CSV table of C-alpha atoms in Angstrom, one decimal:
chain,number,residue,atom,x,y,z
E,1,MET,CA,29.6,-79.2,321.6
E,2,ASP,CA,31.5,-82.2,322.9
E,3,ALA,CA,29.8,-85.3,325.1
E,4,HIS,CA,31.3,-83.7,328.2
E,5,GLU,CA,30.2,-80.2,327.6
E,6,ARG,CA,26.6,-81.7,326.9
E,7,ILE,CA,26.2,-83.9,329.8
E,8,THR,CA,27.9,-81.2,332.3
E,9,ARG,CA,25.9,-77.9,330.9
E,10,ASN,CA,23.5,-76.2,333.1
E,11,THR,CA,24.6,-78.4,336.2
E,12,ALA,CA,25.2,-77.3,339.7
E,13,GLU,CA,27.5,-80.2,340.6
E,14,VAL,CA,28.3,-83.9,339.7
E,15,VAL,CA,30.1,-86.0,341.8
E,16,THR,CA,32.6,-86.9,340.7
E,17,GLU,CA,34.2,-85.1,338.3
E,18,GLU,CA,36.3,-87.6,337.3
E,19,GLU,CA,33.7,-90.7,337.2
E,20,ILE,CA,31.9,-87.8,334.8
E,21,GLU,CA,35.1,-87.8,332.5
E,22,THR,CA,35.1,-91.5,332.2
E,23,LEU,CA,31.4,-91.5,331.0
E,24,ALA,CA,31.9,-88.9,328.3
E,25,ASP,CA,35.0,-90.7,327.0
E,26,ASP,CA,32.8,-93.6,325.9
E,27,PRO,CA,29.1,-92.2,326.6
E,28,ASP,CA,27.4,-94.6,323.9
E,29,GLY,CA,24.9,-97.0,325.3
E,30,LYS,CA,25.7,-96.0,329.1
E,31,ARG,CA,22.4,-95.7,331.2
E,32,ALA,CA,20.9,-92.8,333.0
E,33,TYR,CA,18.2,-92.5,335.0
E,34,VAL,CA,15.9,-90.3,337.1
E,35,GLY,CA,13.4,-91.1,339.7
E,36,TYR,CA,10.0,-89.4,340.2
E,37,GLU,CA,7.2,-89.8,342.3
E,38,PRO,CA,3.9,-90.3,340.2
E,39,SER,CA,1.9,-86.9,340.8
E,40,GLY,CA,-0.3,-86.2,337.9
E,41,VAL,CA,0.9,-83.6,335.6
E,42,LEU,CA,4.3,-82.8,334.6
E,43,HIS,CA,5.4,-79.5,335.8
E,44,ILE,CA,8.3,-76.8,335.5
E,45,GLY,CA,10.6,-79.5,338.1
E,46,HIS,CA,10.2,-82.2,336.1
E,47,MET,CA,10.8,-80.4,332.7
E,48,LEU,CA,14.4,-79.0,334.2
E,49,THR,CA,15.6,-83.2,335.0
E,50,ALA,CA,14.0,-84.1,331.3
E,51,ASN,CA,16.1,-81.1,329.7
E,52,LYS,CA,19.0,-83.2,331.2
E,53,LEU,CA,17.8,-86.4,330.1
E,54,ILE,CA,17.4,-85.1,326.4
E,55,ASP,CA,21.0,-83.8,326.9
E,56,LEU,CA,22.2,-87.1,327.9
E,57,GLN,CA,20.4,-88.9,325.0
E,58,GLU,CA,21.8,-86.7,322.8
E,59,ALA,CA,25.2,-87.4,324.2
E,60,GLY,CA,24.9,-90.9,323.4
E,61,PHE,CA,23.0,-92.1,326.9
E,62,GLU,CA,20.5,-94.6,327.3
E,63,VAL,CA,17.7,-93.4,329.8
E,64,THR,CA,15.5,-95.1,332.3
E,65,VAL,CA,12.8,-93.2,334.0
E,66,LEU,CA,11.5,-94.8,337.1
E,67,LEU,CA,8.0,-94.3,337.7
E,68,ALA,CA,8.2,-94.6,341.4
E,69,ASP,CA,4.9,-96.0,342.5
E,70,VAL,CA,6.3,-97.5,345.6
E,71,HIS,CA,7.8,-94.4,346.9
E,72,ALA,CA,4.9,-92.4,346.4
E,73,TYR,CA,2.6,-95.1,348.5
E,74,LEU,CA,5.1,-94.6,350.9
E,75,ASN,CA,5.0,-91.1,350.5
E,76,ASP,CA,1.5,-91.1,351.0
E,77,LYS,CA,0.3,-90.1,347.7
E,78,GLY,CA,-2.5,-92.4,347.1
E,79,SER,CA,-3.9,-96.3,346.7
E,80,PHE,CA,-1.3,-98.0,344.5
E,81,ALA,CA,-4.3,-98.5,342.0
E,82,GLU,CA,-4.2,-94.2,341.5
E,83,ILE,CA,-0.8,-94.0,341.6
E,84,ARG,CA,-0.2,-96.3,338.7
E,85,SER,CA,-2.8,-94.7,337.0
E,86,THR,CA,-1.1,-91.1,337.2
E,87,ALA,CA,2.1,-93.2,336.4
E,88,GLU,CA,0.9,-94.3,333.0
E,89,ARG,CA,-0.3,-90.6,332.4
E,90,MET,CA,2.9,-89.1,333.1
E,91,ARG,CA,4.6,-91.5,330.7
E,92,ASP,CA,3.0,-90.2,328.0
E,93,GLN,CA,3.6,-86.7,328.9
E,94,PHE,CA,7.4,-87.4,329.0
E,95,ILE,CA,7.2,-88.7,325.5
E,96,ALA,CA,5.4,-85.7,324.3
E,97,TYR,CA,7.7,-83.3,325.8
E,98,GLY,CA,10.5,-84.4,323.8
E,99,LEU,CA,12.3,-87.7,325.5
E,100,ASP,CA,13.3,-90.0,322.7
E,101,GLU,CA,10.6,-92.8,323.0
E,102,SER,CA,13.0,-95.4,321.2
E,103,ASN,CA,15.5,-94.6,323.8
E,104,THR,CA,13.7,-94.3,326.9
E,105,GLN,CA,13.1,-97.5,329.4
E,106,PHE,CA,9.7,-96.4,332.0
E,107,VAL,CA,10.2,-98.6,334.9
E,108,LEU,CA,7.2,-99.1,337.5
E,109,GLY,CA,9.5,-99.6,341.1
E,110,SER,CA,6.9,-102.3,342.1
E,111,ASP,CA,8.2,-104.2,339.2
E,112,PHE,CA,11.6,-105.0,341.0
E,113,GLN,CA,11.2,-103.3,344.7
E,114,LEU,CA,8.7,-106.2,346.0
E,115,ASP,CA,11.2,-108.8,344.7
E,116,GLU,CA,12.7,-111.0,347.9
E,117,ASP,CA,16.6,-110.2,346.5
E,118,TYR,CA,15.7,-106.4,346.8
E,119,THR,CA,13.9,-106.9,350.1
E,120,LEU,CA,16.8,-108.5,351.8
E,121,ASP,CA,19.3,-105.8,350.4
E,122,LEU,CA,16.9,-103.3,351.6
E,123,HIS,CA,17.1,-104.7,354.7
E,124,ALA,CA,20.9,-105.1,355.4
E,125,LEU,CA,21.1,-101.2,354.2
E,126,GLU,CA,18.6,-100.8,357.7
E,127,LEU,CA,21.3,-102.6,359.2
E,128,GLU,CA,24.1,-100.0,358.2
E,129,THR,CA,22.0,-96.9,358.5
E,130,THR,CA,20.9,-95.3,361.9
E,131,LEU,CA,17.4,-93.2,361.7
E,132,ALA,CA,19.3,-90.0,362.2
E,133,ARG,CA,20.8,-90.5,359.0
E,134,ALA,CA,18.3,-91.6,356.9
E,135,GLU,CA,15.7,-88.5,357.8
E,136,ARG,CA,18.8,-86.1,357.0
E,137,ALA,CA,18.7,-87.5,353.8
E,138,MET,CA,14.5,-87.3,353.4
E,139,ALA,CA,14.8,-83.8,354.8
E,140,GLU,CA,14.3,-81.8,351.5
E,141,ILE,CA,11.6,-84.2,350.0
E,142,LYS,CA,9.5,-85.7,353.0
E,143,SER,CA,5.6,-84.5,353.2
E,144,GLY,CA,4.3,-83.5,356.7
E,145,ASP,CA,6.3,-81.8,359.6
E,146,SER,CA,7.3,-85.1,360.6
E,147,VAL,CA,9.1,-88.2,359.5
E,148,LYS,CA,7.1,-91.1,359.3
E,149,VAL,CA,9.0,-94.8,359.1
E,150,SER,CA,7.7,-95.3,356.1
E,151,GLN,CA,9.2,-91.7,355.1
E,152,ALA,CA,12.8,-93.0,356.6
E,153,VAL,CA,13.2,-96.4,354.6
E,154,TYR,CA,12.4,-94.0,351.4
E,155,PRO,CA,15.9,-92.6,350.8
E,156,LEU,CA,17.3,-96.4,351.5
E,157,MET,CA,15.3,-97.6,348.7
E,158,GLN,CA,16.5,-94.7,346.4
E,159,ALA,CA,19.9,-95.3,347.0
E,160,LEU,CA,19.1,-99.4,346.3
E,161,ASP,CA,17.1,-98.4,343.2
E,162,ILE,CA,20.4,-97.2,341.4
E,163,PRO,CA,22.5,-101.0,341.2
E,164,TYR,CA,19.4,-102.8,340.8
E,165,LEU,CA,18.1,-100.4,337.7
E,166,GLY,CA,21.7,-101.5,336.3
E,167,VAL,CA,22.3,-97.6,335.8
E,168,ASP,CA,26.0,-95.5,335.4
E,169,LEU,CA,24.5,-92.2,336.5
E,170,ALA,CA,21.9,-90.8,338.7
E,171,VAL,CA,20.3,-87.4,337.7
E,172,GLY,CA,18.1,-85.1,339.8
E,173,GLY,CA,18.0,-82.0,341.3
E,174,MET,CA,20.1,-80.4,343.9
E,175,GLU,CA,17.1,-81.6,346.3
E,176,GLN,CA,18.4,-85.1,345.6
E,177,ARG,CA,21.8,-84.7,346.7
E,178,LYS,CA,21.6,-85.8,350.3
E,179,VAL,CA,19.8,-89.0,348.8
E,180,HIS,CA,23.0,-89.9,346.6
E,181,MET,CA,25.6,-89.0,349.3
E,182,LEU,CA,23.7,-91.5,351.5
E,183,ALA,CA,23.8,-93.8,348.3
E,184,ARG,CA,27.4,-93.4,348.0
E,185,ASP,CA,28.1,-94.0,351.8
E,186,VAL,CA,26.3,-97.0,352.4
E,187,LEU,CA,25.8,-99.2,348.7
E,188,PRO,CA,29.6,-100.5,349.2
E,189,SER,CA,28.3,-102.0,352.6
E,190,ILE,CA,26.7,-104.7,350.3
E,191,ASP,CA,29.3,-104.9,347.8
E,192,ARG,CA,27.5,-102.3,345.1
E,193,GLU,CA,29.4,-99.7,343.4
E,194,PRO,CA,28.9,-96.0,345.0
E,195,PRO,CA,26.6,-94.2,342.2
E,196,THR,CA,27.8,-91.0,340.1
E,197,SER,CA,25.7,-88.8,339.9
E,198,LEU,CA,25.0,-85.0,338.5
E,199,HIS,CA,22.5,-82.6,340.1
E,200,THR,CA,20.5,-79.7,338.3
E,201,PRO,CA,19.7,-76.6,339.7
E,202,LEU,CA,16.6,-75.5,341.6
E,203,ILE,CA,14.7,-72.6,340.1
E,204,ALA,CA,13.6,-70.0,342.2
E,205,ASP,CA,9.8,-69.0,343.5
E,206,LEU,CA,8.5,-67.8,340.4
E,207,GLY,CA,6.8,-64.6,342.3
E,208,THR,CA,9.4,-63.4,344.8
E,209,GLY,CA,13.0,-64.7,343.7
E,210,GLU,CA,13.4,-66.8,346.8
E,211,GLY,CA,14.0,-70.2,348.0
E,212,LYS,CA,12.8,-72.8,345.4
E,213,MET,CA,9.6,-73.0,343.2
E,214,SER,CA,6.9,-75.4,344.4
E,215,SER,CA,4.0,-76.6,343.0
E,216,SER,CA,2.5,-77.1,346.8
E,217,THR,CA,3.6,-73.9,348.2
E,218,GLY,CA,3.8,-71.0,344.8
E,219,VAL,CA,3.1,-70.3,341.2
E,220,THR,CA,4.7,-73.0,338.8
E,221,ILE,CA,4.1,-73.8,335.0
E,222,SER,CA,2.7,-77.2,334.3
E,223,MET,CA,1.2,-79.1,331.2
E,224,GLU,CA,-2.2,-78.1,332.2
E,225,ASP,CA,-1.6,-74.7,331.7
E,226,SER,CA,-3.0,-72.7,328.6
E,227,ARG,CA,-1.1,-69.9,326.4
E,228,GLU,CA,-3.1,-67.4,328.6
E,229,GLU,CA,-2.4,-68.7,331.9
E,230,ILE,CA,1.6,-69.5,331.0
E,231,GLU,CA,1.5,-65.4,330.5
E,232,GLU,CA,-0.5,-64.1,333.2
E,233,LYS,CA,2.0,-66.2,335.5
E,234,VAL,CA,5.1,-64.9,333.5
E,235,ASN,CA,4.0,-61.4,334.0
E,236,LYS,CA,3.6,-61.2,337.5
E,237,ALA,CA,6.8,-62.9,337.8
E,238,TYR,CA,9.9,-61.4,339.5
E,239,CYS,CA,12.3,-60.0,337.2
E,240,PRO,CA,14.9,-57.1,338.0
E,241,PRO,CA,17.0,-56.4,335.3
E,242,THR,CA,19.9,-57.9,336.6
E,243,ALA,CA,20.9,-61.7,337.1
E,244,ASP,CA,22.2,-60.9,340.5
E,245,PRO,CA,19.4,-59.2,342.7
E,246,GLU,CA,19.9,-57.5,346.0
E,247,PRO,CA,18.8,-59.9,349.0
E,248,THR,CA,15.2,-58.9,350.7
E,249,GLU,CA,15.2,-56.6,353.7
E,250,GLU,CA,15.1,-59.4,355.9
E,251,GLY,CA,18.5,-60.6,354.1
E,252,VAL,CA,17.4,-63.4,352.2
E,253,GLU,CA,19.1,-64.2,348.9
E,254,ARG,CA,17.2,-63.5,345.8
E,255,GLU,CA,17.6,-65.0,342.1
E,256,ASN,CA,16.2,-63.7,339.0
E,257,PRO,CA,13.8,-66.9,337.8
E,258,VAL,CA,12.9,-65.6,334.5
E,259,LEU,CA,16.6,-65.6,333.4
E,260,GLN,CA,16.7,-68.8,335.1
E,261,VAL,CA,13.8,-70.5,333.3
E,262,PHE,CA,15.4,-68.9,329.9
E,263,GLU,CA,18.9,-70.6,330.8
E,264,TYR,CA,17.9,-73.8,332.1
E,265,HIS,CA,14.5,-74.5,329.7
E,266,VAL,CA,14.6,-72.3,326.8
E,267,PHE,CA,18.4,-72.3,325.4
E,268,PRO,CA,18.5,-76.1,326.1
E,269,ARG,CA,15.7,-76.7,323.9
E,270,PHE,CA,15.8,-73.8,320.9
E,271,GLU,CA,18.6,-72.9,318.9
E,272,THR,CA,17.6,-69.1,318.5
E,273,VAL,CA,15.6,-67.5,320.6
E,274,VAL,CA,13.7,-64.1,319.1
E,275,VAL,CA,12.4,-61.5,321.5
E,276,GLU,CA,9.6,-59.5,319.4
E,277,ARG,CA,9.4,-55.7,320.0
E,278,PRO,CA,8.0,-53.2,318.0
E,279,GLU,CA,10.2,-51.1,315.4
E,280,GLU,CA,9.5,-48.0,317.3
E,281,TYR,CA,11.0,-49.9,320.4
E,282,GLY,CA,14.2,-50.9,318.7
E,283,GLY,CA,12.8,-54.0,316.6
E,284,ASP,CA,13.1,-57.9,317.4
E,285,LEU,CA,16.4,-59.2,319.5
E,286,GLU,CA,17.5,-62.6,318.4
E,287,TYR,CA,19.9,-64.4,320.6
E,288,GLY,CA,21.8,-67.8,320.1
E,289,GLU,CA,22.9,-68.4,323.5
E,290,TYR,CA,22.0,-67.1,327.2
E,291,ASP,CA,24.4,-65.2,328.1
E,292,ALA,CA,23.8,-62.4,325.1
E,293,LEU,CA,20.2,-62.2,326.7
E,294,GLU,CA,21.4,-61.7,330.1
E,295,ALA,CA,24.0,-59.3,328.9
E,296,ASP,CA,21.1,-57.2,327.4
E,297,LEU,CA,19.1,-57.2,330.8
E,298,GLU,CA,21.8,-55.7,332.8
E,299,SER,CA,22.4,-53.1,330.0
E,300,GLY,CA,18.8,-52.0,329.6
E,301,GLU,CA,18.8,-53.1,325.8
E,302,LEU,CA,16.5,-55.5,326.8
E,303,HIS,CA,13.4,-54.8,329.1
E,304,PRO,CA,11.7,-56.8,331.5
E,305,ALA,CA,8.8,-56.9,330.2
E,306,ASP,CA,9.8,-58.0,326.7
E,307,ALA,CA,11.9,-60.6,328.4
E,308,LYS,CA,9.0,-62.2,329.8
E,309,GLY,CA,6.7,-61.7,326.9
E,310,ALA,CA,9.1,-64.0,324.8
E,311,LEU,CA,9.8,-66.4,327.7
E,312,ALA,CA,6.3,-67.1,327.7
E,313,ALA,CA,5.4,-67.7,324.3
E,314,TYR,CA,8.5,-70.6,324.6
E,315,LEU,CA,7.5,-71.8,327.5
E,316,ASP,CA,3.8,-72.6,325.8
E,317,ARG,CA,5.9,-74.0,322.5
E,318,LEU,CA,7.6,-76.5,325.3
E,319,VAL,CA,4.2,-77.6,327.1
E,320,ALA,CA,1.9,-77.5,324.3
E,321,PRO,CA,2.5,-80.8,322.8
E,322,GLY,CA,1.8,-82.4,326.5
E,323,ARG,CA,-1.0,-79.8,327.3
E,324,GLU,CA,-2.8,-81.4,323.8
E,325,GLN,CA,-1.8,-85.2,324.8
E,326,LEU,CA,-3.6,-84.2,328.3
E,327,ALA,CA,-6.8,-82.9,326.4
E,328,GLU,CA,-6.8,-86.1,324.4
């Protein structure tokens, strides 16, 4: 797998392809970043972008993880003391999950976002941005029904973080796309380069296959889960024998979240996936790539129940180091 393929695999979008190709031509020493609000325990959403960070490290990138304590405070997630304590715990969980500690820099937002130069540049961006434009950028990630002034400033800070962290590539889920497009629009107004960005897919709700998996509104997998809890959640997951389920009766589009988790979480981390089955049902199945597993599910060779059993086992292997770290 060459650098370009490793950088772009399992992505929903890159902006722009030409810029990504330039990075892939000489990735050694380039810097990529993801920002996370310190929120307690890593869940499957954090893990998806962390998988991409691991890909980037293997391609030659250095990685910065922004533990965004100021952003979390602006989004009403607690006091600074509480948020910073949570940030320290999350740092250890990311390392337990598989990020290369020697090649990962963890930065608190408050390390630079309270400095005078940053504040003056932020005010300059505020002068260039309408409230409606900022609200559109924040729409996917705001908390509450209405936008507070602090939340309108939030996406401008995300835009400004990119040049202040000195990174070459901004990484996030598709819910971050509007923020990265805002950054491309407004940063040139303060003589900063528009960022290259890479967006990972969103996993559908585990129980229904609809919308987006969310720890606040539905079932998700986190590092706090025991093996038994993971098995219970996965066994209840929506998993029709296809990668392209029919919409609901109300016309809502659906995905197969079991297959999505295999594609975006399991296969990027394991060279071979074994689905264990009794000999009377054909014996074990072994897969070296996701497409083969999907094809067997479509053909009926792989039963959804067997797929779920394997998924639970591999998810448990992924979260076990973090679970042990949390126990300590």
